[in-house]
Amino acid sequence: MTDETEQGGPADAGGANGTARAPSRRSVIGWGGAGLALGAAVAGGTTLALRATDSPEPAGSAGAAVPFHGAHQAGIATAVPDRLHFAAFDVTTENRAELIQLLKDWTAAASLMTEGRAVGEGAFGGVPEAPPDDTGEAAGLKPSRLTLTIGFGPSLFTGDAKARQDRFGLAKRRPGALVDLPKFPGDNLDPARSGGDLCVQACADDPQVAVHAIRNLARIGFGRIAIRWSQLGFGKTSSTTPDAQTPRNLFGFKDGTRNVAGTDTAALDRHVWVSADAGPDWMAGGSYLVARRIAMRIESWDRTSLQEQEDVFGRDKGEGAPVGKAREHDEPFLKSMLPASHVRLAHPDSNGGARMLRRGYSYTDGTDGLGRLDAGLFFLAYQHDVREAFIPVQRSLSRSDALNEYIQHVGSAVFAVPPGVRDKDDWWGRGLFS
Ligand code: HEM
């Protein structure tokens, strides 16, 4: 997180979601001052306003805005900021038109919030008799590279959990690749932390900006959706910018060394984006997201010898070099690693070439009542088809990975992530409902 690339430099803030950099806030609004809440651009029927203490943000700085519009949604190949608020929602309305209106309202609000602007008429100065349109806690904060990425869960296509009826007439539009994940050996999944009709991934440099975004989307959806579960994350455990310093996970190892880079368009096209001929049409340019809450047994790990820790991964702890090699980015020689080592099992050569773009986060949610940290990895991985990437890789890891002694998968969800919102007339999921 220290170099220019990771801070939202030219390679980051624009481009990776297939769009040119958005105009700075100054050029968007033609206004260079700070202070007053300015009411009132109107988009998609929603009245929009600036945050009360907005000031223009120089492009390329840590607080820069990431373009919301583009061929792909931001928050996948774009640089990974350090904070996450992820939420899965149940759709509570049974009315298709209400769901469509919700997605339009969310798109309008998301587009504003990613620019560092408030929702509706803002948090203050509106009608005294009504609750403010924006909750206000992000007033005066920078856009902070906020990205908001939406996904549609299998249950959206099949109806509610009880009746399984086709609530929204979407059953025939369910992508073949949006399969329910199988149960893997060792899974101990909590239904209260799994599944969801919709998800929104909010990533930002400032946790308050990410939380504000999810909170306002939940508030806008009141009566139409309800939060099913959510997850806060810190300290990204993978990056999409391999030239930057590789982050470390809670086991102290560099994580993301061999991740798909956000600038590697050939790898993104092959492994991450859904191609036009893969079908269905509405998913072209989208991706599939697997989210897994993986508890890490920190206390056991901390009592494990350094040698065993390094054997578990097949990399050394300091440099992150693969066994027998000197540098982190040296090509691993898999046969020199133990057969059960994580990297050997997860490597594309052990999985028919399968790759995925990982952008998970560490989490700690207090203690478990027995004096142990409730901590782990909130694993997020994007791929063009879960049947070709996450499922086979996890099948192999769940059977044999030496890491299994120290981890347990406790939450799980899968989502179809549609392509990007093209322009201000487009909205999240328009292709699905057309
Ligand atoms: C708490 C659980 C996990 C931890 C602590 C962890 C940690 C690591 C570390 C330290 C590396 C080596 C550095 C790198 O190339 O990124 C790695 C590699 C990798 N992991 Fe994990 N991982 C976890 C779970 C998973 C899961 C569930 C999957 C997928 C099903 C996965 C897939 C991969 C892949 C594909 C690689 C790259 C292998 C290569 O190309 O060499 N990991 N992981």
Tab-separated table of C-alpha atoms and ligand atoms in Angstrom:
chain	number	residue	atom	x	y	z
A	1	MET	CA	0.000	0.000	0.000
A	2	THR	CA	2.911	2.313	-0.256
A	3	ASP	CA	3.658	2.864	-3.885
A	4	GLU	CA	1.858	5.000	-6.373
A	5	THR	CA	0.225	2.090	-8.156
A	6	GLU	CA	-1.440	0.799	-5.021
A	7	GLN	CA	-2.549	4.259	-4.041
A	8	GLY	CA	-4.670	4.726	-7.096
A	9	GLY	CA	-2.156	5.822	-9.673
A	10	PRO	CA	-2.814	5.767	-13.374
A	11	ALA	CA	-2.878	1.984	-13.644
A	12	ASP	CA	-5.387	1.709	-10.847
A	13	ALA	CA	-8.025	4.344	-10.678
A	14	GLY	CA	-9.068	3.865	-14.254
A	15	GLY	CA	-8.872	1.281	-16.969
A	16	ALA	CA	-9.139	-2.043	-15.171
A	17	ASN	CA	-12.921	-2.071	-15.425
A	18	GLY	CA	-12.706	-1.248	-19.095
A	19	THR	CA	-13.333	2.451	-18.928
A	20	ALA	CA	-11.457	5.699	-19.101
A	21	ARG	CA	-10.810	7.497	-15.812
A	22	ALA	CA	-13.880	9.400	-14.661
A	23	PRO	CA	-13.602	13.156	-14.622
A	24	SER	CA	-12.460	14.539	-11.312
A	25	ARG	CA	-15.128	15.812	-8.962
A	26	ARG	CA	-14.221	19.341	-9.998
A	27	SER	CA	-14.931	18.640	-13.655
A	28	VAL	CA	-18.049	16.588	-12.920
A	29	ILE	CA	-19.696	19.402	-11.091
A	30	GLY	CA	-17.858	22.419	-12.376
A	31	TRP	CA	-17.402	23.575	-8.831
A	32	GLY	CA	-14.215	24.096	-6.929
A	33	GLY	CA	-15.329	25.160	-3.486
A	34	ALA	CA	-15.981	23.372	-0.232
A	35	GLY	CA	-18.660	23.935	2.328
A	36	LEU	CA	-22.264	24.099	1.290
A	37	ALA	CA	-24.349	21.129	0.350
A	38	LEU	CA	-25.261	21.649	-3.238
A	39	GLY	CA	-28.539	20.068	-4.208
A	40	ALA	CA	-29.586	18.592	-7.145
A	41	ALA	CA	-28.487	16.813	-10.128
A	42	VAL	CA	-31.187	14.388	-11.121
A	43	ALA	CA	-30.409	10.888	-12.354
A	44	GLY	CA	-32.768	7.985	-12.797
A	45	GLY	CA	-35.490	9.723	-10.847
A	46	THR	CA	-33.296	10.181	-7.793
A	47	THR	CA	-32.311	13.640	-6.667
A	48	LEU	CA	-28.611	13.849	-6.051
A	49	ALA	CA	-26.430	16.089	-3.971
A	50	LEU	CA	-22.814	16.585	-3.023
A	51	ARG	CA	-21.513	15.740	0.392
A	52	ALA	CA	-21.639	18.835	2.520
A	53	THR	CA	-17.928	19.378	2.888
A	54	ASP	CA	-16.777	18.033	-0.456
A	55	SER	CA	-13.592	19.369	-1.911
A	56	PRO	CA	-12.033	18.497	-5.237
A	57	GLU	CA	-9.733	15.485	-5.209
A	58	PRO	CA	-6.556	15.568	-7.265
A	59	ALA	CA	-6.430	12.565	-9.604
A	60	GLY	CA	-4.041	9.804	-8.558
A	61	SER	CA	-4.033	10.545	-4.842
A	62	ALA	CA	-4.939	8.062	-2.134
A	63	GLY	CA	-8.500	9.312	-1.950
A	64	ALA	CA	-9.144	9.216	-5.688
A	65	ALA	CA	-12.369	8.017	-7.249
A	66	VAL	CA	-12.463	4.783	-9.265
A	67	PRO	CA	-14.741	5.085	-12.313
A	68	PHE	CA	-18.078	3.386	-11.704
A	69	HIS	CA	-19.056	3.015	-15.372
A	70	GLY	CA	-17.294	0.631	-17.747
A	71	ALA	CA	-17.452	-2.667	-19.604
A	72	HIS	CA	-16.728	-4.560	-16.367
A	73	GLN	CA	-17.774	-3.724	-12.836
A	74	ALA	CA	-15.102	-2.023	-10.764
A	75	GLY	CA	-13.984	-3.990	-7.717
A	76	ILE	CA	-12.748	-7.034	-9.634
A	77	ALA	CA	-9.657	-6.187	-11.684
A	78	THR	CA	-9.221	-2.718	-10.172
A	79	ALA	CA	-6.589	-2.302	-7.449
A	80	VAL	CA	-7.592	-3.741	-4.074
A	81	PRO	CA	-7.972	-1.077	-1.380
A	82	ASP	CA	-7.369	-2.104	2.202
A	83	ARG	CA	-10.899	-2.231	3.605
A	84	LEU	CA	-13.991	-4.249	2.849
A	85	HIS	CA	-17.643	-4.255	3.801
A	86	PHE	CA	-19.413	-7.131	2.098
A	87	ALA	CA	-23.161	-7.696	2.441
A	88	ALA	CA	-25.485	-10.435	1.235
A	89	PHE	CA	-29.171	-9.547	0.981
A	90	ASP	CA	-32.447	-11.431	0.794
A	91	VAL	CA	-35.009	-9.879	-1.516
A	92	THR	CA	-38.174	-9.535	0.561
A	93	THR	CA	-40.492	-8.171	-2.090
A	94	GLU	CA	-42.104	-10.698	-4.427
A	95	ASN	CA	-42.749	-8.005	-6.999
A	96	ARG	CA	-40.500	-7.953	-10.083
A	97	ALA	CA	-41.121	-4.249	-10.805
A	98	GLU	CA	-40.094	-3.355	-7.259
A	99	LEU	CA	-36.902	-5.369	-7.603
A	100	ILE	CA	-36.075	-3.613	-10.872
A	101	GLN	CA	-36.721	-0.214	-9.277
A	102	LEU	CA	-34.468	-1.176	-6.372
A	103	LEU	CA	-31.630	-2.018	-8.774
A	104	LYS	CA	-32.108	1.330	-10.528
A	105	ASP	CA	-32.128	3.202	-7.218
A	106	TRP	CA	-29.036	1.326	-6.066
A	107	THR	CA	-27.196	2.064	-9.305
A	108	ALA	CA	-27.897	5.799	-9.037
A	109	ALA	CA	-26.753	5.858	-5.407
A	110	ALA	CA	-23.679	3.677	-6.077
A	111	SER	CA	-22.562	5.886	-8.933
A	112	LEU	CA	-22.723	8.927	-6.648
A	113	MET	CA	-21.095	7.370	-3.624
A	114	THR	CA	-18.141	6.083	-5.652
A	115	GLU	CA	-17.577	9.683	-6.743
A	116	GLY	CA	-17.571	10.769	-3.112
A	117	ARG	CA	-20.996	12.355	-3.314
A	118	ALA	CA	-23.975	11.972	-1.020
A	119	VAL	CA	-27.194	10.184	-1.891
A	120	GLY	CA	-30.410	12.091	-2.587
A	121	GLU	CA	-30.606	15.558	-1.059
A	122	GLY	CA	-27.745	14.733	1.232
A	123	ALA	CA	-27.489	14.375	4.968
A	124	PHE	CA	-28.368	17.883	6.054
A	125	GLY	CA	-30.352	20.882	4.934
A	126	GLY	CA	-33.318	18.896	3.632
A	127	VAL	CA	-36.903	18.812	4.831
A	128	PRO	CA	-36.821	18.918	8.667
A	129	GLU	CA	-39.871	16.655	8.965
A	130	ALA	CA	-38.310	13.736	6.999
A	131	PRO	CA	-35.254	11.566	7.644
A	132	PRO	CA	-32.299	12.780	5.565
A	133	ASP	CA	-31.633	11.016	2.242
A	134	ASP	CA	-28.018	10.284	3.179
A	135	THR	CA	-26.934	9.000	6.575
A	136	GLY	CA	-24.096	11.540	6.711
A	137	GLU	CA	-21.127	9.702	8.202
A	138	ALA	CA	-19.122	9.990	4.976
A	139	ALA	CA	-19.631	13.746	4.653
A	140	GLY	CA	-16.282	15.392	4.075
A	141	LEU	CA	-14.482	12.118	3.365
A	142	LYS	CA	-12.708	11.455	0.081
A	143	PRO	CA	-14.031	8.920	-2.455
A	144	SER	CA	-11.287	6.644	-1.057
A	145	ARG	CA	-11.224	4.438	-4.163
A	146	LEU	CA	-14.665	3.116	-3.199
A	147	THR	CA	-15.879	0.379	-5.542
A	148	LEU	CA	-19.320	-1.208	-5.327
A	149	THR	CA	-19.804	-4.540	-7.069
A	150	ILE	CA	-23.142	-6.340	-7.262
A	151	GLY	CA	-23.823	-10.067	-7.638
A	152	PHE	CA	-26.923	-12.243	-8.044
A	153	GLY	CA	-27.161	-15.464	-6.010
A	154	PRO	CA	-28.739	-18.751	-7.192
A	155	SER	CA	-31.773	-18.192	-4.925
A	156	LEU	CA	-32.753	-15.090	-6.914
A	157	PHE	CA	-33.467	-17.380	-9.846
A	158	THR	CA	-35.363	-20.085	-8.005
A	159	GLY	CA	-37.571	-18.317	-5.517
A	160	ASP	CA	-37.545	-18.036	-1.774
A	161	ALA	CA	-36.147	-20.721	0.478
A	162	LYS	CA	-39.573	-21.961	1.596
A	163	ALA	CA	-41.609	-22.102	-1.569
A	164	ARG	CA	-38.870	-22.407	-4.233
A	165	GLN	CA	-41.209	-20.762	-6.730
A	166	ASP	CA	-39.901	-18.583	-9.548
A	167	ARG	CA	-40.657	-15.263	-7.846
A	168	PHE	CA	-39.278	-12.955	-10.495
A	169	GLY	CA	-39.639	-15.037	-13.659
A	170	LEU	CA	-35.871	-15.512	-13.803
A	171	ALA	CA	-35.543	-19.313	-13.602
A	172	LYS	CA	-34.935	-19.662	-17.344
A	173	ARG	CA	-32.283	-16.947	-17.224
A	174	ARG	CA	-30.125	-18.636	-14.619
A	175	PRO	CA	-26.630	-19.161	-16.020
A	176	GLY	CA	-25.454	-22.770	-16.230
A	177	ALA	CA	-22.266	-21.688	-14.476
A	178	LEU	CA	-24.199	-20.353	-11.451
A	179	VAL	CA	-24.255	-23.741	-9.743
A	180	ASP	CA	-24.858	-24.369	-6.073
A	181	LEU	CA	-21.465	-25.167	-4.599
A	182	PRO	CA	-21.113	-28.802	-3.493
A	183	LYS	CA	-20.361	-29.675	0.123
A	184	PHE	CA	-16.612	-30.111	0.493
A	185	PRO	CA	-14.935	-32.354	3.099
A	186	GLY	CA	-14.379	-30.379	6.295
A	187	ASP	CA	-17.010	-27.729	5.555
A	188	ASN	CA	-18.745	-26.504	8.690
A	189	LEU	CA	-20.975	-23.904	7.081
A	190	ASP	CA	-23.250	-21.676	9.104
A	191	PRO	CA	-26.436	-21.046	7.093
A	192	ALA	CA	-26.697	-17.637	8.775
A	193	ARG	CA	-23.402	-16.695	7.123
A	194	SER	CA	-24.088	-18.295	3.757
A	195	GLY	CA	-26.071	-17.697	0.565
A	196	GLY	CA	-28.041	-14.600	-0.381
A	197	ASP	CA	-30.182	-13.399	-3.299
A	198	LEU	CA	-27.947	-10.373	-3.883
A	199	CYS	CA	-24.544	-9.266	-2.701
A	200	VAL	CA	-22.688	-5.998	-2.727
A	201	GLN	CA	-18.943	-5.877	-2.236
A	202	ALA	CA	-17.765	-2.464	-1.037
A	203	CYS	CA	-13.991	-1.906	-1.081
A	204	ALA	CA	-12.374	1.379	-0.027
A	205	ASP	CA	-9.266	2.841	1.556
A	206	ASP	CA	-11.401	4.269	4.355
A	207	PRO	CA	-13.576	1.764	6.294
A	208	GLN	CA	-16.126	4.458	7.065
A	209	VAL	CA	-16.668	5.053	3.350
A	210	ALA	CA	-17.248	1.332	2.734
A	211	VAL	CA	-19.625	0.980	5.674
A	212	HIS	CA	-21.490	4.142	4.682
A	213	ALA	CA	-22.056	2.724	1.201
A	214	ILE	CA	-23.512	-0.590	2.391
A	215	ARG	CA	-25.588	1.133	5.038
A	216	ASN	CA	-27.120	3.528	2.533
A	217	LEU	CA	-27.868	0.773	0.020
A	218	ALA	CA	-29.582	-1.198	2.805
A	219	ARG	CA	-31.538	1.903	3.814
A	220	ILE	CA	-32.607	2.616	0.229
A	221	GLY	CA	-33.786	-0.981	-0.073
A	222	PHE	CA	-35.861	-0.928	3.110
A	223	GLY	CA	-39.086	-2.903	2.516
A	224	ARG	CA	-37.650	-4.567	-0.603
A	225	ILE	CA	-34.511	-6.276	0.733
A	226	ALA	CA	-33.033	-7.238	4.100
A	227	ILE	CA	-29.417	-7.876	5.001
A	228	ARG	CA	-28.889	-11.608	5.399
A	229	TRP	CA	-25.282	-11.466	6.572
A	230	SER	CA	-22.341	-9.135	6.235
A	231	GLN	CA	-18.599	-9.191	6.686
A	232	LEU	CA	-16.071	-6.502	7.473
A	233	GLY	CA	-12.527	-7.050	6.259
A	234	PHE	CA	-9.161	-5.372	6.637
A	235	GLY	CA	-5.664	-5.960	5.287
A	236	LYS	CA	-6.317	-7.292	1.824
A	237	THR	CA	-4.853	-10.779	1.434
A	238	SER	CA	-4.319	-10.575	-2.301
A	239	SER	CA	-3.687	-7.788	-4.705
A	240	THR	CA	-4.252	-7.270	-8.392
A	241	THR	CA	-1.066	-5.164	-8.629
A	242	PRO	CA	1.873	-7.584	-8.543
A	243	ASP	CA	4.432	-4.789	-8.820
A	244	ALA	CA	3.351	-3.499	-5.421
A	245	GLN	CA	4.446	-5.092	-2.161
A	246	THR	CA	2.561	-8.372	-1.666
A	247	PRO	CA	0.272	-8.203	1.376
A	248	ARG	CA	0.472	-10.794	4.162
A	249	ASN	CA	-2.339	-12.885	5.604
A	250	LEU	CA	-2.962	-13.540	9.314
A	251	PHE	CA	-0.584	-16.524	9.220
A	252	GLY	CA	2.154	-14.024	8.351
A	253	PHE	CA	2.748	-15.272	4.781
A	254	LYS	CA	2.767	-13.200	1.629
A	255	ASP	CA	-0.517	-13.879	-0.124
A	256	GLY	CA	-1.398	-13.144	-3.721
A	257	THR	CA	2.082	-13.582	-5.209
A	258	ARG	CA	0.758	-15.509	-8.169
A	259	ASN	CA	-2.627	-13.828	-8.405
A	260	VAL	CA	-4.128	-12.697	-11.724
A	261	ALA	CA	-2.916	-9.137	-12.294
A	262	GLY	CA	-5.456	-6.413	-13.048
A	263	THR	CA	-3.319	-5.342	-15.993
A	264	ASP	CA	-3.004	-8.831	-17.513
A	265	THR	CA	-5.852	-8.514	-20.003
A	266	ALA	CA	-5.108	-11.882	-21.627
A	267	ALA	CA	-5.390	-13.708	-18.279
A	268	LEU	CA	-8.474	-11.699	-17.336
A	269	ASP	CA	-10.171	-12.586	-20.631
A	270	ARG	CA	-9.283	-16.216	-20.288
A	271	HIS	CA	-9.887	-16.809	-16.581
A	272	VAL	CA	-12.023	-14.018	-15.107
A	273	TRP	CA	-14.465	-12.432	-17.566
A	274	VAL	CA	-17.362	-14.397	-19.017
A	275	SER	CA	-16.885	-14.463	-22.793
A	276	ALA	CA	-19.651	-13.531	-25.233
A	277	ASP	CA	-19.972	-17.104	-26.490
A	278	ALA	CA	-20.124	-18.705	-23.025
A	279	GLY	CA	-23.692	-17.486	-22.442
A	280	PRO	CA	-26.072	-16.285	-21.268
A	281	ASP	CA	-25.893	-12.961	-23.132
A	282	TRP	CA	-26.575	-10.887	-20.048
A	283	MET	CA	-23.419	-12.248	-18.357
A	284	ALA	CA	-20.951	-11.391	-21.156
A	285	GLY	CA	-18.224	-9.277	-19.561
A	286	GLY	CA	-19.307	-10.387	-16.080
A	287	SER	CA	-17.729	-12.904	-13.736
A	288	TYR	CA	-18.608	-15.398	-10.990
A	289	LEU	CA	-17.743	-14.718	-7.388
A	290	VAL	CA	-17.145	-17.294	-4.662
A	291	ALA	CA	-17.134	-15.930	-1.100
A	292	ARG	CA	-15.964	-18.188	1.725
A	293	ARG	CA	-15.546	-17.244	5.351
A	294	ILE	CA	-12.534	-19.326	6.423
A	295	ALA	CA	-11.761	-19.422	10.136
A	296	MET	CA	-8.046	-19.608	10.897
A	297	ARG	CA	-6.839	-21.308	14.067
A	298	ILE	CA	-4.404	-18.588	14.982
A	299	GLU	CA	-3.384	-20.050	18.352
A	300	SER	CA	-2.457	-23.475	16.911
A	301	TRP	CA	-0.573	-21.866	14.076
A	302	ASP	CA	1.386	-19.649	16.433
A	303	ARG	CA	2.629	-22.765	18.265
A	304	THR	CA	3.761	-24.429	15.033
A	305	SER	CA	7.444	-24.460	14.064
A	306	LEU	CA	8.625	-22.193	11.306
A	307	GLN	CA	9.695	-25.212	9.246
A	308	GLU	CA	6.230	-26.732	9.398
A	309	GLN	CA	4.598	-23.396	8.566
A	310	GLU	CA	6.772	-23.107	5.471
A	311	ASP	CA	6.123	-26.738	4.501
A	312	VAL	CA	2.378	-26.132	4.724
A	313	PHE	CA	2.511	-23.446	2.063
A	314	GLY	CA	5.578	-24.575	0.096
A	315	ARG	CA	7.044	-21.088	0.356
A	316	ASP	CA	9.392	-19.449	2.836
A	317	LYS	CA	7.924	-16.994	5.293
A	318	GLY	CA	10.287	-14.050	4.868
A	319	GLU	CA	10.800	-13.610	1.143
A	320	GLY	CA	7.823	-15.711	0.023
A	321	ALA	CA	10.030	-17.692	-2.387
A	322	PRO	CA	8.841	-21.148	-3.459
A	323	VAL	CA	10.783	-24.116	-1.993
A	324	GLY	CA	14.290	-24.292	-3.434
A	325	LYS	CA	14.066	-20.849	-5.065
A	326	ALA	CA	15.504	-17.534	-3.933
A	327	ARG	CA	12.979	-14.871	-4.897
A	328	GLU	CA	9.267	-14.438	-4.329
A	329	HIS	CA	8.377	-14.283	-8.016
A	330	ASP	CA	10.563	-17.216	-9.090
A	331	GLU	CA	8.551	-19.921	-10.808
A	332	PRO	CA	7.632	-22.674	-8.296
A	333	PHE	CA	9.058	-26.140	-8.905
A	334	LEU	CA	6.101	-28.118	-7.614
A	335	LYS	CA	7.835	-31.449	-7.190
A	336	SER	CA	10.215	-29.967	-4.627
A	337	MET	CA	7.213	-29.128	-2.395
A	338	LEU	CA	5.468	-31.626	-0.135
A	339	PRO	CA	2.529	-33.230	-1.980
A	340	ALA	CA	0.090	-31.733	0.560
A	341	SER	CA	1.480	-28.200	0.427
A	342	HIS	CA	-1.070	-25.516	-0.329
A	343	VAL	CA	0.729	-23.925	-3.249
A	344	ARG	CA	1.451	-27.257	-4.936
A	345	LEU	CA	-2.204	-28.275	-4.725
A	346	ALA	CA	-3.616	-24.872	-5.716
A	347	HIS	CA	-1.178	-24.209	-8.569
A	348	PRO	CA	-2.692	-24.161	-12.081
A	349	ASP	CA	-0.413	-27.028	-13.165
A	350	SER	CA	-2.150	-29.265	-10.605
A	351	ASN	CA	-5.596	-28.142	-11.774
A	352	GLY	CA	-5.635	-28.349	-15.550
A	353	GLY	CA	-4.533	-24.708	-15.892
A	354	ALA	CA	-7.385	-23.306	-13.759
A	355	ARG	CA	-6.835	-19.810	-12.339
A	356	MET	CA	-8.965	-17.355	-10.411
A	357	LEU	CA	-8.564	-13.762	-9.317
A	358	ARG	CA	-8.349	-13.697	-5.533
A	359	ARG	CA	-9.144	-10.502	-3.623
A	360	GLY	CA	-9.906	-11.641	-0.087
A	361	TYR	CA	-9.500	-9.829	3.226
A	362	SER	CA	-8.507	-10.736	6.761
A	363	TYR	CA	-11.154	-10.441	9.450
A	364	THR	CA	-11.303	-10.542	13.226
A	365	ASP	CA	-14.681	-10.636	14.923
A	366	GLY	CA	-13.659	-10.596	18.574
A	367	THR	CA	-13.093	-13.822	20.485
A	368	ASP	CA	-14.935	-17.119	20.506
A	369	GLY	CA	-15.682	-17.259	24.241
A	370	LEU	CA	-12.848	-19.749	24.842
A	371	GLY	CA	-10.141	-17.122	24.706
A	372	ARG	CA	-9.368	-17.704	21.045
A	373	LEU	CA	-9.464	-15.066	18.356
A	374	ASP	CA	-12.405	-15.412	16.001
A	375	ALA	CA	-10.287	-14.546	12.988
A	376	GLY	CA	-9.626	-15.692	9.484
A	377	LEU	CA	-9.719	-15.040	5.801
A	378	PHE	CA	-12.787	-13.776	3.999
A	379	PHE	CA	-11.884	-15.425	0.708
A	380	LEU	CA	-13.235	-13.750	-2.428
A	381	ALA	CA	-12.392	-15.173	-5.849
A	382	TYR	CA	-13.607	-14.136	-9.307
A	383	GLN	CA	-13.555	-16.497	-12.255
A	384	HIS	CA	-15.266	-17.078	-15.574
A	385	ASP	CA	-16.751	-20.404	-14.462
A	386	VAL	CA	-16.759	-21.840	-10.929
A	387	ARG	CA	-17.069	-25.356	-12.366
A	388	GLU	CA	-13.637	-24.939	-13.931
A	389	ALA	CA	-11.850	-23.009	-11.191
A	390	PHE	CA	-13.020	-22.807	-7.577
A	391	ILE	CA	-14.819	-26.165	-7.451
A	392	PRO	CA	-11.995	-28.402	-8.737
A	393	VAL	CA	-9.319	-26.488	-6.828
A	394	GLN	CA	-11.286	-26.555	-3.565
A	395	ARG	CA	-12.153	-30.215	-4.092
A	396	SER	CA	-8.444	-30.989	-4.150
A	397	LEU	CA	-7.554	-28.610	-1.294
A	398	SER	CA	-10.375	-29.858	0.942
A	399	ARG	CA	-9.144	-33.447	0.576
A	400	SER	CA	-5.410	-33.027	0.957
A	401	ASP	CA	-4.221	-29.508	1.884
A	402	ALA	CA	-1.822	-29.492	4.875
A	403	LEU	CA	-3.401	-26.130	5.703
A	404	ASN	CA	-6.658	-27.880	6.674
A	405	GLU	CA	-5.258	-28.574	10.136
A	406	TYR	CA	-5.333	-24.838	10.757
A	407	ILE	CA	-8.440	-23.616	8.926
A	408	GLN	CA	-12.145	-24.340	8.602
A	409	HIS	CA	-14.635	-23.047	6.041
A	410	VAL	CA	-17.592	-21.641	8.004
A	411	GLY	CA	-19.514	-19.536	5.455
A	412	SER	CA	-20.105	-19.835	1.721
A	413	ALA	CA	-21.848	-18.074	-1.138
A	414	VAL	CA	-21.681	-17.870	-4.906
A	415	PHE	CA	-22.890	-15.046	-7.134
A	416	ALA	CA	-23.211	-14.191	-10.812
A	417	VAL	CA	-21.598	-10.786	-11.175
A	418	PRO	CA	-23.032	-9.013	-14.223
A	419	PRO	CA	-20.951	-6.832	-16.558
A	420	GLY	CA	-20.343	-3.166	-15.851
A	421	VAL	CA	-22.878	-0.344	-15.944
A	422	ARG	CA	-22.138	1.328	-19.275
A	423	ASP	CA	-23.377	4.864	-18.672
A	424	LYS	CA	-25.855	6.890	-16.669
A	425	ASP	CA	-28.853	5.362	-18.505
A	426	ASP	CA	-27.751	1.823	-17.703
A	427	TRP	CA	-28.327	0.067	-14.366
A	428	TRP	CA	-27.128	-2.960	-12.437
A	429	GLY	CA	-28.649	-6.079	-13.985
A	430	ARG	CA	-30.492	-4.380	-16.864
A	431	GLY	CA	-29.517	-7.215	-19.206
A	432	LEU	CA	-30.966	-9.821	-16.853
A	433	PHE	CA	-34.372	-8.154	-16.749
A	434	SER	CA	-34.553	-7.087	-20.406
B	1	HEM	C1	-7.292	-19.438	5.032
B	1	HEM	C2	-7.167	-20.035	3.851
B	1	HEM	C3	-6.054	-19.760	2.897
B	1	HEM	C4	-4.824	-19.222	3.110
B	1	HEM	C5	-4.222	-18.735	4.441
B	1	HEM	C6	-4.139	-19.171	1.850
B	1	HEM	C7	-2.852	-18.706	1.647
B	1	HEM	C8	-2.146	-18.771	0.471
B	1	HEM	C9	-0.762	-18.392	0.285
B	1	HEM	C10	0.147	-17.845	1.385
B	1	HEM	C11	-0.422	-18.611	-1.000
B	1	HEM	C12	0.947	-18.408	-1.650
B	1	HEM	C13	1.134	-17.064	-2.301
B	1	HEM	C14	0.311	-16.818	-3.536
B	1	HEM	O1	0.670	-17.212	-4.649
B	1	HEM	O2	-0.743	-16.219	-3.407
B	1	HEM	C15	-1.615	-19.100	-1.665
B	1	HEM	C16	-1.708	-19.421	-2.991
B	1	HEM	C17	-2.851	-19.795	-3.613
B	1	HEM	N1	-4.057	-20.110	-3.022
B	1	HEM	FE1	-4.483	-19.954	-1.072
B	1	HEM	N2	-4.969	-19.674	0.886
B	1	HEM	C18	-6.148	-20.039	1.480
B	1	HEM	C19	-7.242	-20.608	0.881
B	1	HEM	C20	-7.363	-20.823	-0.472
B	1	HEM	C21	-8.538	-21.344	-1.150
B	1	HEM	C22	-9.848	-21.729	-0.456
B	1	HEM	C23	-8.257	-21.375	-2.480
B	1	HEM	C24	-9.115	-21.823	-3.618
B	1	HEM	C25	-10.000	-22.784	-3.572
B	1	HEM	C26	-6.898	-20.916	-2.639
B	1	HEM	C27	-6.255	-20.801	-3.839
B	1	HEM	C28	-4.942	-20.427	-4.010
B	1	HEM	C29	-4.296	-20.317	-5.297
B	1	HEM	C30	-4.943	-20.571	-6.651
B	1	HEM	C31	-2.975	-19.948	-5.053
B	1	HEM	C32	-1.875	-19.711	-6.084
B	1	HEM	C33	-1.130	-20.983	-6.384
B	1	HEM	C34	-0.054	-20.715	-7.427
B	1	HEM	O3	-0.382	-20.301	-8.547
B	1	HEM	O4	1.120	-20.928	-7.122
B	1	HEM	N3	-6.391	-20.584	-1.410
B	1	HEM	N4	-2.632	-19.207	-0.759
